[in-house]
Amino acid sequence: AESSLIDVTNPTGTTAQITAVESIDGTLSITENGTYNVIQYESAVVSVSVAAAPVIQSLSVSANGTYSAPSGVDGFDPVVVDITPDLVDLAVVANGVYTPSGHDGYSRVTVNVPTGGGGDDETINKILDRTISGTYYNSTLTTVGSYAFSGCSLLSEVYFPEVTDLRTYAFGACSGLMSVNFPKLSSLTGTYVFNNCFKLESVSLPLLKSTTGSMFANCSKLSAIELPECTYISNVTFNRCSSLTSVSLPKASFIGLRAFQSCYALSYVYFPSAITVSSSAFQYCSSLLSADLPLVTRLELNVFSALFSLQSVSIPECTYVGGSAFSQCSALTFIDLPKVTSIGDNAFFACTSLVSVSAPLCTRIGNGAFSGCTALPSVYFPMCTNIGMGAFRLCSSLKTVS
């Protein structure tokens, strides 16, 4: 194929000529780096490097940060600019990652604001110096933005007396962080807020009413948590907090998916207000000996699955035991289910020490529900009308079923 030249216009207004196959006429207008099919000849591909658009004055900021490109630049090419503090179209007041309304959020602009640039310090959105160390205190800050302190591995303690919101990964991967104190924080919008803070030992959140997803996940040094006002524990909140031994959540009514999964040191749980416990909430808590859930009405899938040390469970108000809820709890000898009406599939699979089950109101027993309960000598379910396949399979000691 013959080669020819084709005009390419980039956002600076500069027209350059590039080589294209065949004899193609026309102009290709682009606004981002990328590979493009040339007009009128789809198999001809060109690779274009776009210069930073000089129209940055349409994006106005008042602090250091990373920002979406201005109107007219919809691509992925970051633009680095120095900006004066008198621009006000986009109102921000601190370091951060921002996506202005009306932009697609993929193109990023790094902005450096001169010392003394506009705004106050109500929000920290990005700490540019990742070597910040020791104790960090701020008496006026109200919001800590997404990724604000993430990766500040030398930071050891933070105290923010006025903060009312923490956003996604605000302190994520602060591997040296040992203590956090937020006396006014009652709710937060971000997830993974303290995720992967491997040395975190002390947490003070006296007013927090709800956690968010993976908030303390992988905080492997955290041994105790007390959240006196918290009513909602989100999914994966304390997942793999492998040193956690003490939990005080007196008002928590909801325990989310995998909330305490793989908390290997946890030996006892008491949730006086919990009503629903979600799937795998305590799965793989290999040291858990006892669980007291006086108001729980539902146990979902795998809640206590593979707890080889579990010996005692109190769930007097529970009406539903989900699939595999107690599977492989090999130390469990007795279970009292006074209000349970349905037992899910494999709910007590391989509970090899189980010798007594009481469920006088149960009407349904799922497939394999007691399969492999080799020590179970007898069962009595006076209200049961539906027994699933293999419900008592491999119960080698079973002599009486009624």
CSV table of C-alpha atoms in Angstrom, one decimal, residues 121-327:
chain,number,residue,atom,x,y,z
A,121,ASP,CA,-8.8,24.2,55.4
A,122,GLU,CA,-12.2,22.5,56.0
A,123,THR,CA,-11.4,19.6,53.7
A,124,ILE,CA,-8.2,17.7,53.1
A,125,ASN,CA,-8.5,15.7,49.9
A,126,LYS,CA,-4.9,14.8,49.2
A,127,ILE,CA,-1.7,15.0,51.2
A,128,LEU,CA,0.9,15.4,48.6
A,129,ASP,CA,3.8,14.7,51.0
A,130,ARG,CA,3.6,11.0,51.6
A,131,THR,CA,6.5,11.2,54.1
A,132,ILE,CA,4.4,12.9,56.8
A,133,SER,CA,5.3,11.2,60.1
A,134,GLY,CA,4.4,11.0,63.7
A,135,THR,CA,1.2,12.6,65.1
A,136,TYR,CA,-1.1,14.6,62.9
A,137,TYR,CA,-3.5,17.0,64.6
A,138,ASN,CA,-6.0,19.4,63.0
A,139,SER,CA,-8.4,21.4,65.1
A,140,THR,CA,-10.6,22.8,62.3
A,141,LEU,CA,-10.8,20.1,59.7
A,142,THR,CA,-14.3,18.7,59.1
A,143,THR,CA,-13.8,16.3,56.2
A,144,VAL,CA,-11.0,14.0,55.2
A,145,GLY,CA,-11.3,13.2,51.5
A,146,SER,CA,-10.7,10.1,49.4
A,147,TYR,CA,-7.1,8.7,49.6
A,148,ALA,CA,-6.1,11.8,51.6
A,149,PHE,CA,-3.5,10.1,53.8
A,150,SER,CA,-3.4,6.7,52.0
A,151,GLY,CA,0.0,5.2,52.0
A,152,CYS,CA,1.5,7.6,54.6
A,153,SER,CA,3.4,4.8,56.2
A,154,LEU,CA,5.2,6.9,58.7
A,155,LEU,CA,2.1,8.4,60.2
A,156,SER,CA,1.5,6.9,63.7
A,157,GLU,CA,-1.4,8.8,65.3
A,158,VAL,CA,-4.2,11.1,64.1
A,159,TYR,CA,-6.6,13.3,66.1
A,160,PHE,CA,-9.3,15.3,64.4
A,161,PRO,CA,-11.7,16.8,67.0
A,162,GLU,CA,-14.1,18.4,64.4
A,163,VAL,CA,-14.1,15.8,61.6
A,164,THR,CA,-17.6,14.6,60.6
A,165,ASP,CA,-16.9,12.7,57.5
A,166,LEU,CA,-14.2,10.3,56.2
A,167,ARG,CA,-14.1,9.3,52.6
A,168,THR,CA,-12.9,6.2,50.7
A,169,TYR,CA,-9.4,4.9,51.7
A,170,ALA,CA,-8.8,8.1,53.6
A,171,PHE,CA,-6.2,6.4,55.7
A,172,GLY,CA,-5.9,3.2,53.7
A,173,ALA,CA,-2.5,1.4,53.8
A,174,CYS,CA,-1.1,3.7,56.5
A,175,SER,CA,1.0,0.8,57.6
A,176,GLY,CA,2.5,2.6,60.7
A,177,LEU,CA,-0.7,4.1,62.0
A,178,MET,CA,-1.4,3.0,65.6
A,179,SER,CA,-4.1,5.3,67.0
A,180,VAL,CA,-7.1,7.2,65.6
A,181,ASN,CA,-9.4,9.6,67.4
A,182,PHE,CA,-12.5,11.2,65.9
A,183,PRO,CA,-14.7,12.3,68.8
A,184,LYS,CA,-17.4,13.9,66.6
A,185,LEU,CA,-17.6,11.4,63.7
A,186,SER,CA,-21.1,10.0,63.6
A,187,SER,CA,-21.3,8.8,60.0
A,188,LEU,CA,-19.1,8.5,57.0
A,189,THR,CA,-19.4,8.3,53.2
A,190,GLY,CA,-16.3,6.4,52.3
A,191,THR,CA,-15.3,2.7,52.3
A,192,TYR,CA,-12.0,1.0,53.1
A,193,VAL,CA,-11.3,4.0,55.4
A,194,PHE,CA,-8.6,2.2,57.6
A,195,ASN,CA,-8.1,-0.8,55.4
A,196,ASN,CA,-4.7,-2.4,55.6
A,197,CYS,CA,-3.6,-0.3,58.6
A,198,PHE,CA,-1.6,-3.3,59.9
A,199,LYS,CA,-0.4,-1.6,63.1
A,200,LEU,CA,-3.6,0.0,64.2
A,201,GLU,CA,-4.3,-0.7,67.9
A,202,SER,CA,-6.4,2.1,69.3
A,203,VAL,CA,-9.7,3.4,67.8
A,204,SER,CA,-11.8,6.1,69.4
A,205,LEU,CA,-15.1,6.7,67.6
A,206,PRO,CA,-17.6,7.3,70.4
A,207,LEU,CA,-20.4,8.7,68.2
A,208,LEU,CA,-20.1,6.5,65.1
A,209,LYS,CA,-23.5,5.1,64.2
A,210,SER,CA,-22.6,3.0,61.1
A,211,THR,CA,-19.5,1.5,59.7
A,212,THR,CA,-18.8,1.2,56.0
A,213,GLY,CA,-17.5,-1.6,53.8
A,214,SER,CA,-14.1,-3.0,54.7
A,215,MET,CA,-13.6,-0.1,57.1
A,216,PHE,CA,-11.0,-1.9,59.3
A,217,ALA,CA,-10.3,-4.9,57.1
A,218,ASN,CA,-6.8,-6.4,57.5
A,219,CYS,CA,-6.1,-4.3,60.6
A,220,SER,CA,-4.1,-7.3,62.0
A,221,LYS,CA,-2.9,-5.6,65.2
A,222,LEU,CA,-6.4,-4.4,66.3
A,223,SER,CA,-7.3,-6.3,69.5
A,224,ALA,CA,-10.3,-4.5,70.8
A,225,ILE,CA,-13.1,-2.4,69.3
A,226,GLU,CA,-15.8,-0.4,71.2
A,227,LEU,CA,-18.4,1.4,69.2
A,228,PRO,CA,-21.1,2.3,71.8
A,229,GLU,CA,-23.5,4.1,69.4
A,230,CYS,CA,-23.0,2.0,66.3
A,231,THR,CA,-26.2,0.3,65.0
A,232,TYR,CA,-25.1,-1.0,61.6
A,233,ILE,CA,-21.9,-3.1,60.9
A,234,SER,CA,-21.3,-3.1,57.1
A,235,ASN,CA,-19.9,-5.9,55.0
A,236,VAL,CA,-16.3,-6.9,55.6
A,237,THR,CA,-15.9,-4.3,58.3
A,238,PHE,CA,-13.5,-6.3,60.5
A,239,ASN,CA,-12.5,-9.0,58.1
A,240,ARG,CA,-9.1,-10.5,58.9
A,241,CYS,CA,-8.6,-8.5,62.0
A,242,SER,CA,-6.6,-11.5,63.2
A,243,SER,CA,-5.7,-10.1,66.7
A,244,LEU,CA,-9.3,-9.0,67.6
A,245,THR,CA,-10.3,-10.5,70.9
A,246,SER,CA,-12.8,-8.0,72.4
A,247,VAL,CA,-15.9,-6.5,70.6
A,248,SER,CA,-18.4,-4.2,72.2
A,249,LEU,CA,-21.2,-3.2,69.9
A,250,PRO,CA,-24.2,-2.9,72.3
A,251,LYS,CA,-26.5,-1.2,69.8
A,252,ALA,CA,-25.6,-3.0,66.6
A,253,SER,CA,-28.8,-4.5,65.0
A,254,PHE,CA,-27.3,-5.6,61.7
A,255,ILE,CA,-24.1,-7.6,61.1
A,256,GLY,CA,-23.0,-7.5,57.5
A,257,LEU,CA,-21.6,-10.0,55.1
A,258,ARG,CA,-18.2,-11.4,56.2
A,259,ALA,CA,-18.1,-8.6,58.9
A,260,PHE,CA,-15.9,-10.6,61.2
A,261,GLN,CA,-14.7,-13.4,58.9
A,262,SER,CA,-11.3,-14.7,59.7
A,263,CYS,CA,-10.9,-13.0,63.0
A,264,TYR,CA,-8.9,-15.9,64.3
A,265,ALA,CA,-8.3,-14.7,67.8
A,266,LEU,CA,-12.0,-13.9,68.6
A,267,SER,CA,-13.2,-16.3,71.3
A,268,TYR,CA,-16.6,-14.8,72.4
A,269,VAL,CA,-19.2,-12.6,70.8
A,270,TYR,CA,-22.2,-10.9,72.4
A,271,PHE,CA,-24.5,-8.7,70.4
A,272,PRO,CA,-27.5,-7.8,72.6
A,273,SER,CA,-29.3,-5.8,69.9
A,274,ALA,CA,-28.5,-7.8,66.7
A,275,ILE,CA,-31.5,-9.0,64.7
A,276,THR,CA,-29.9,-10.1,61.4
A,277,VAL,CA,-26.5,-11.7,61.0
A,278,SER,CA,-25.5,-11.9,57.3
A,279,SER,CA,-23.7,-14.6,55.4
A,280,SER,CA,-20.2,-15.7,56.5
A,281,ALA,CA,-20.2,-13.0,59.3
A,282,PHE,CA,-18.1,-15.2,61.6
A,283,GLN,CA,-16.8,-17.8,59.2
A,284,TYR,CA,-13.3,-19.1,59.9
A,285,CYS,CA,-13.1,-17.5,63.4
A,286,SER,CA,-11.2,-20.5,64.5
A,287,SER,CA,-10.9,-19.6,68.2
A,288,LEU,CA,-14.6,-18.7,68.7
A,289,LEU,CA,-16.0,-20.7,71.6
A,290,SER,CA,-19.3,-19.0,72.4
A,291,ALA,CA,-21.8,-16.8,70.7
A,292,ASP,CA,-24.7,-15.0,72.4
A,293,LEU,CA,-27.3,-13.4,70.1
A,294,PRO,CA,-30.4,-13.0,72.1
A,295,LEU,CA,-32.5,-11.1,69.6
A,296,VAL,CA,-31.3,-12.5,66.3
A,297,THR,CA,-34.1,-13.8,64.1
A,298,ARG,CA,-32.1,-14.9,61.0
A,299,LEU,CA,-28.8,-16.6,60.5
A,300,GLU,CA,-27.8,-16.5,56.9
A,301,LEU,CA,-25.4,-18.7,54.9
A,302,ASN,CA,-22.1,-19.9,56.5
A,303,VAL,CA,-22.5,-17.6,59.5
A,304,PHE,CA,-20.6,-19.9,61.8
A,305,SER,CA,-19.1,-22.2,59.2
A,306,ALA,CA,-15.8,-23.9,59.9
A,307,LEU,CA,-15.6,-22.9,63.6
A,308,PHE,CA,-13.8,-25.9,64.9
A,309,SER,CA,-13.8,-24.6,68.5
A,310,LEU,CA,-17.4,-23.4,68.8
A,311,GLN,CA,-19.1,-25.1,71.8
A,312,SER,CA,-22.0,-22.8,72.7
A,313,VAL,CA,-24.6,-20.8,70.8
A,314,SER,CA,-27.6,-18.9,72.2
A,315,ILE,CA,-30.1,-17.8,69.6
A,316,PRO,CA,-33.5,-18.0,71.4
A,317,GLU,CA,-35.4,-15.8,69.0
A,318,CYS,CA,-34.0,-17.2,65.7
A,319,THR,CA,-36.6,-18.5,63.3
A,320,TYR,CA,-34.3,-19.3,60.3
A,321,VAL,CA,-31.0,-21.1,60.1
A,322,GLY,CA,-29.4,-20.6,56.7
A,323,GLY,CA,-27.5,-23.1,54.6
A,324,SER,CA,-24.2,-24.3,56.1
A,325,ALA,CA,-24.7,-21.9,59.0
A,326,PHE,CA,-22.9,-24.3,61.4
A,327,SER,CA,-21.2,-26.6,59.0
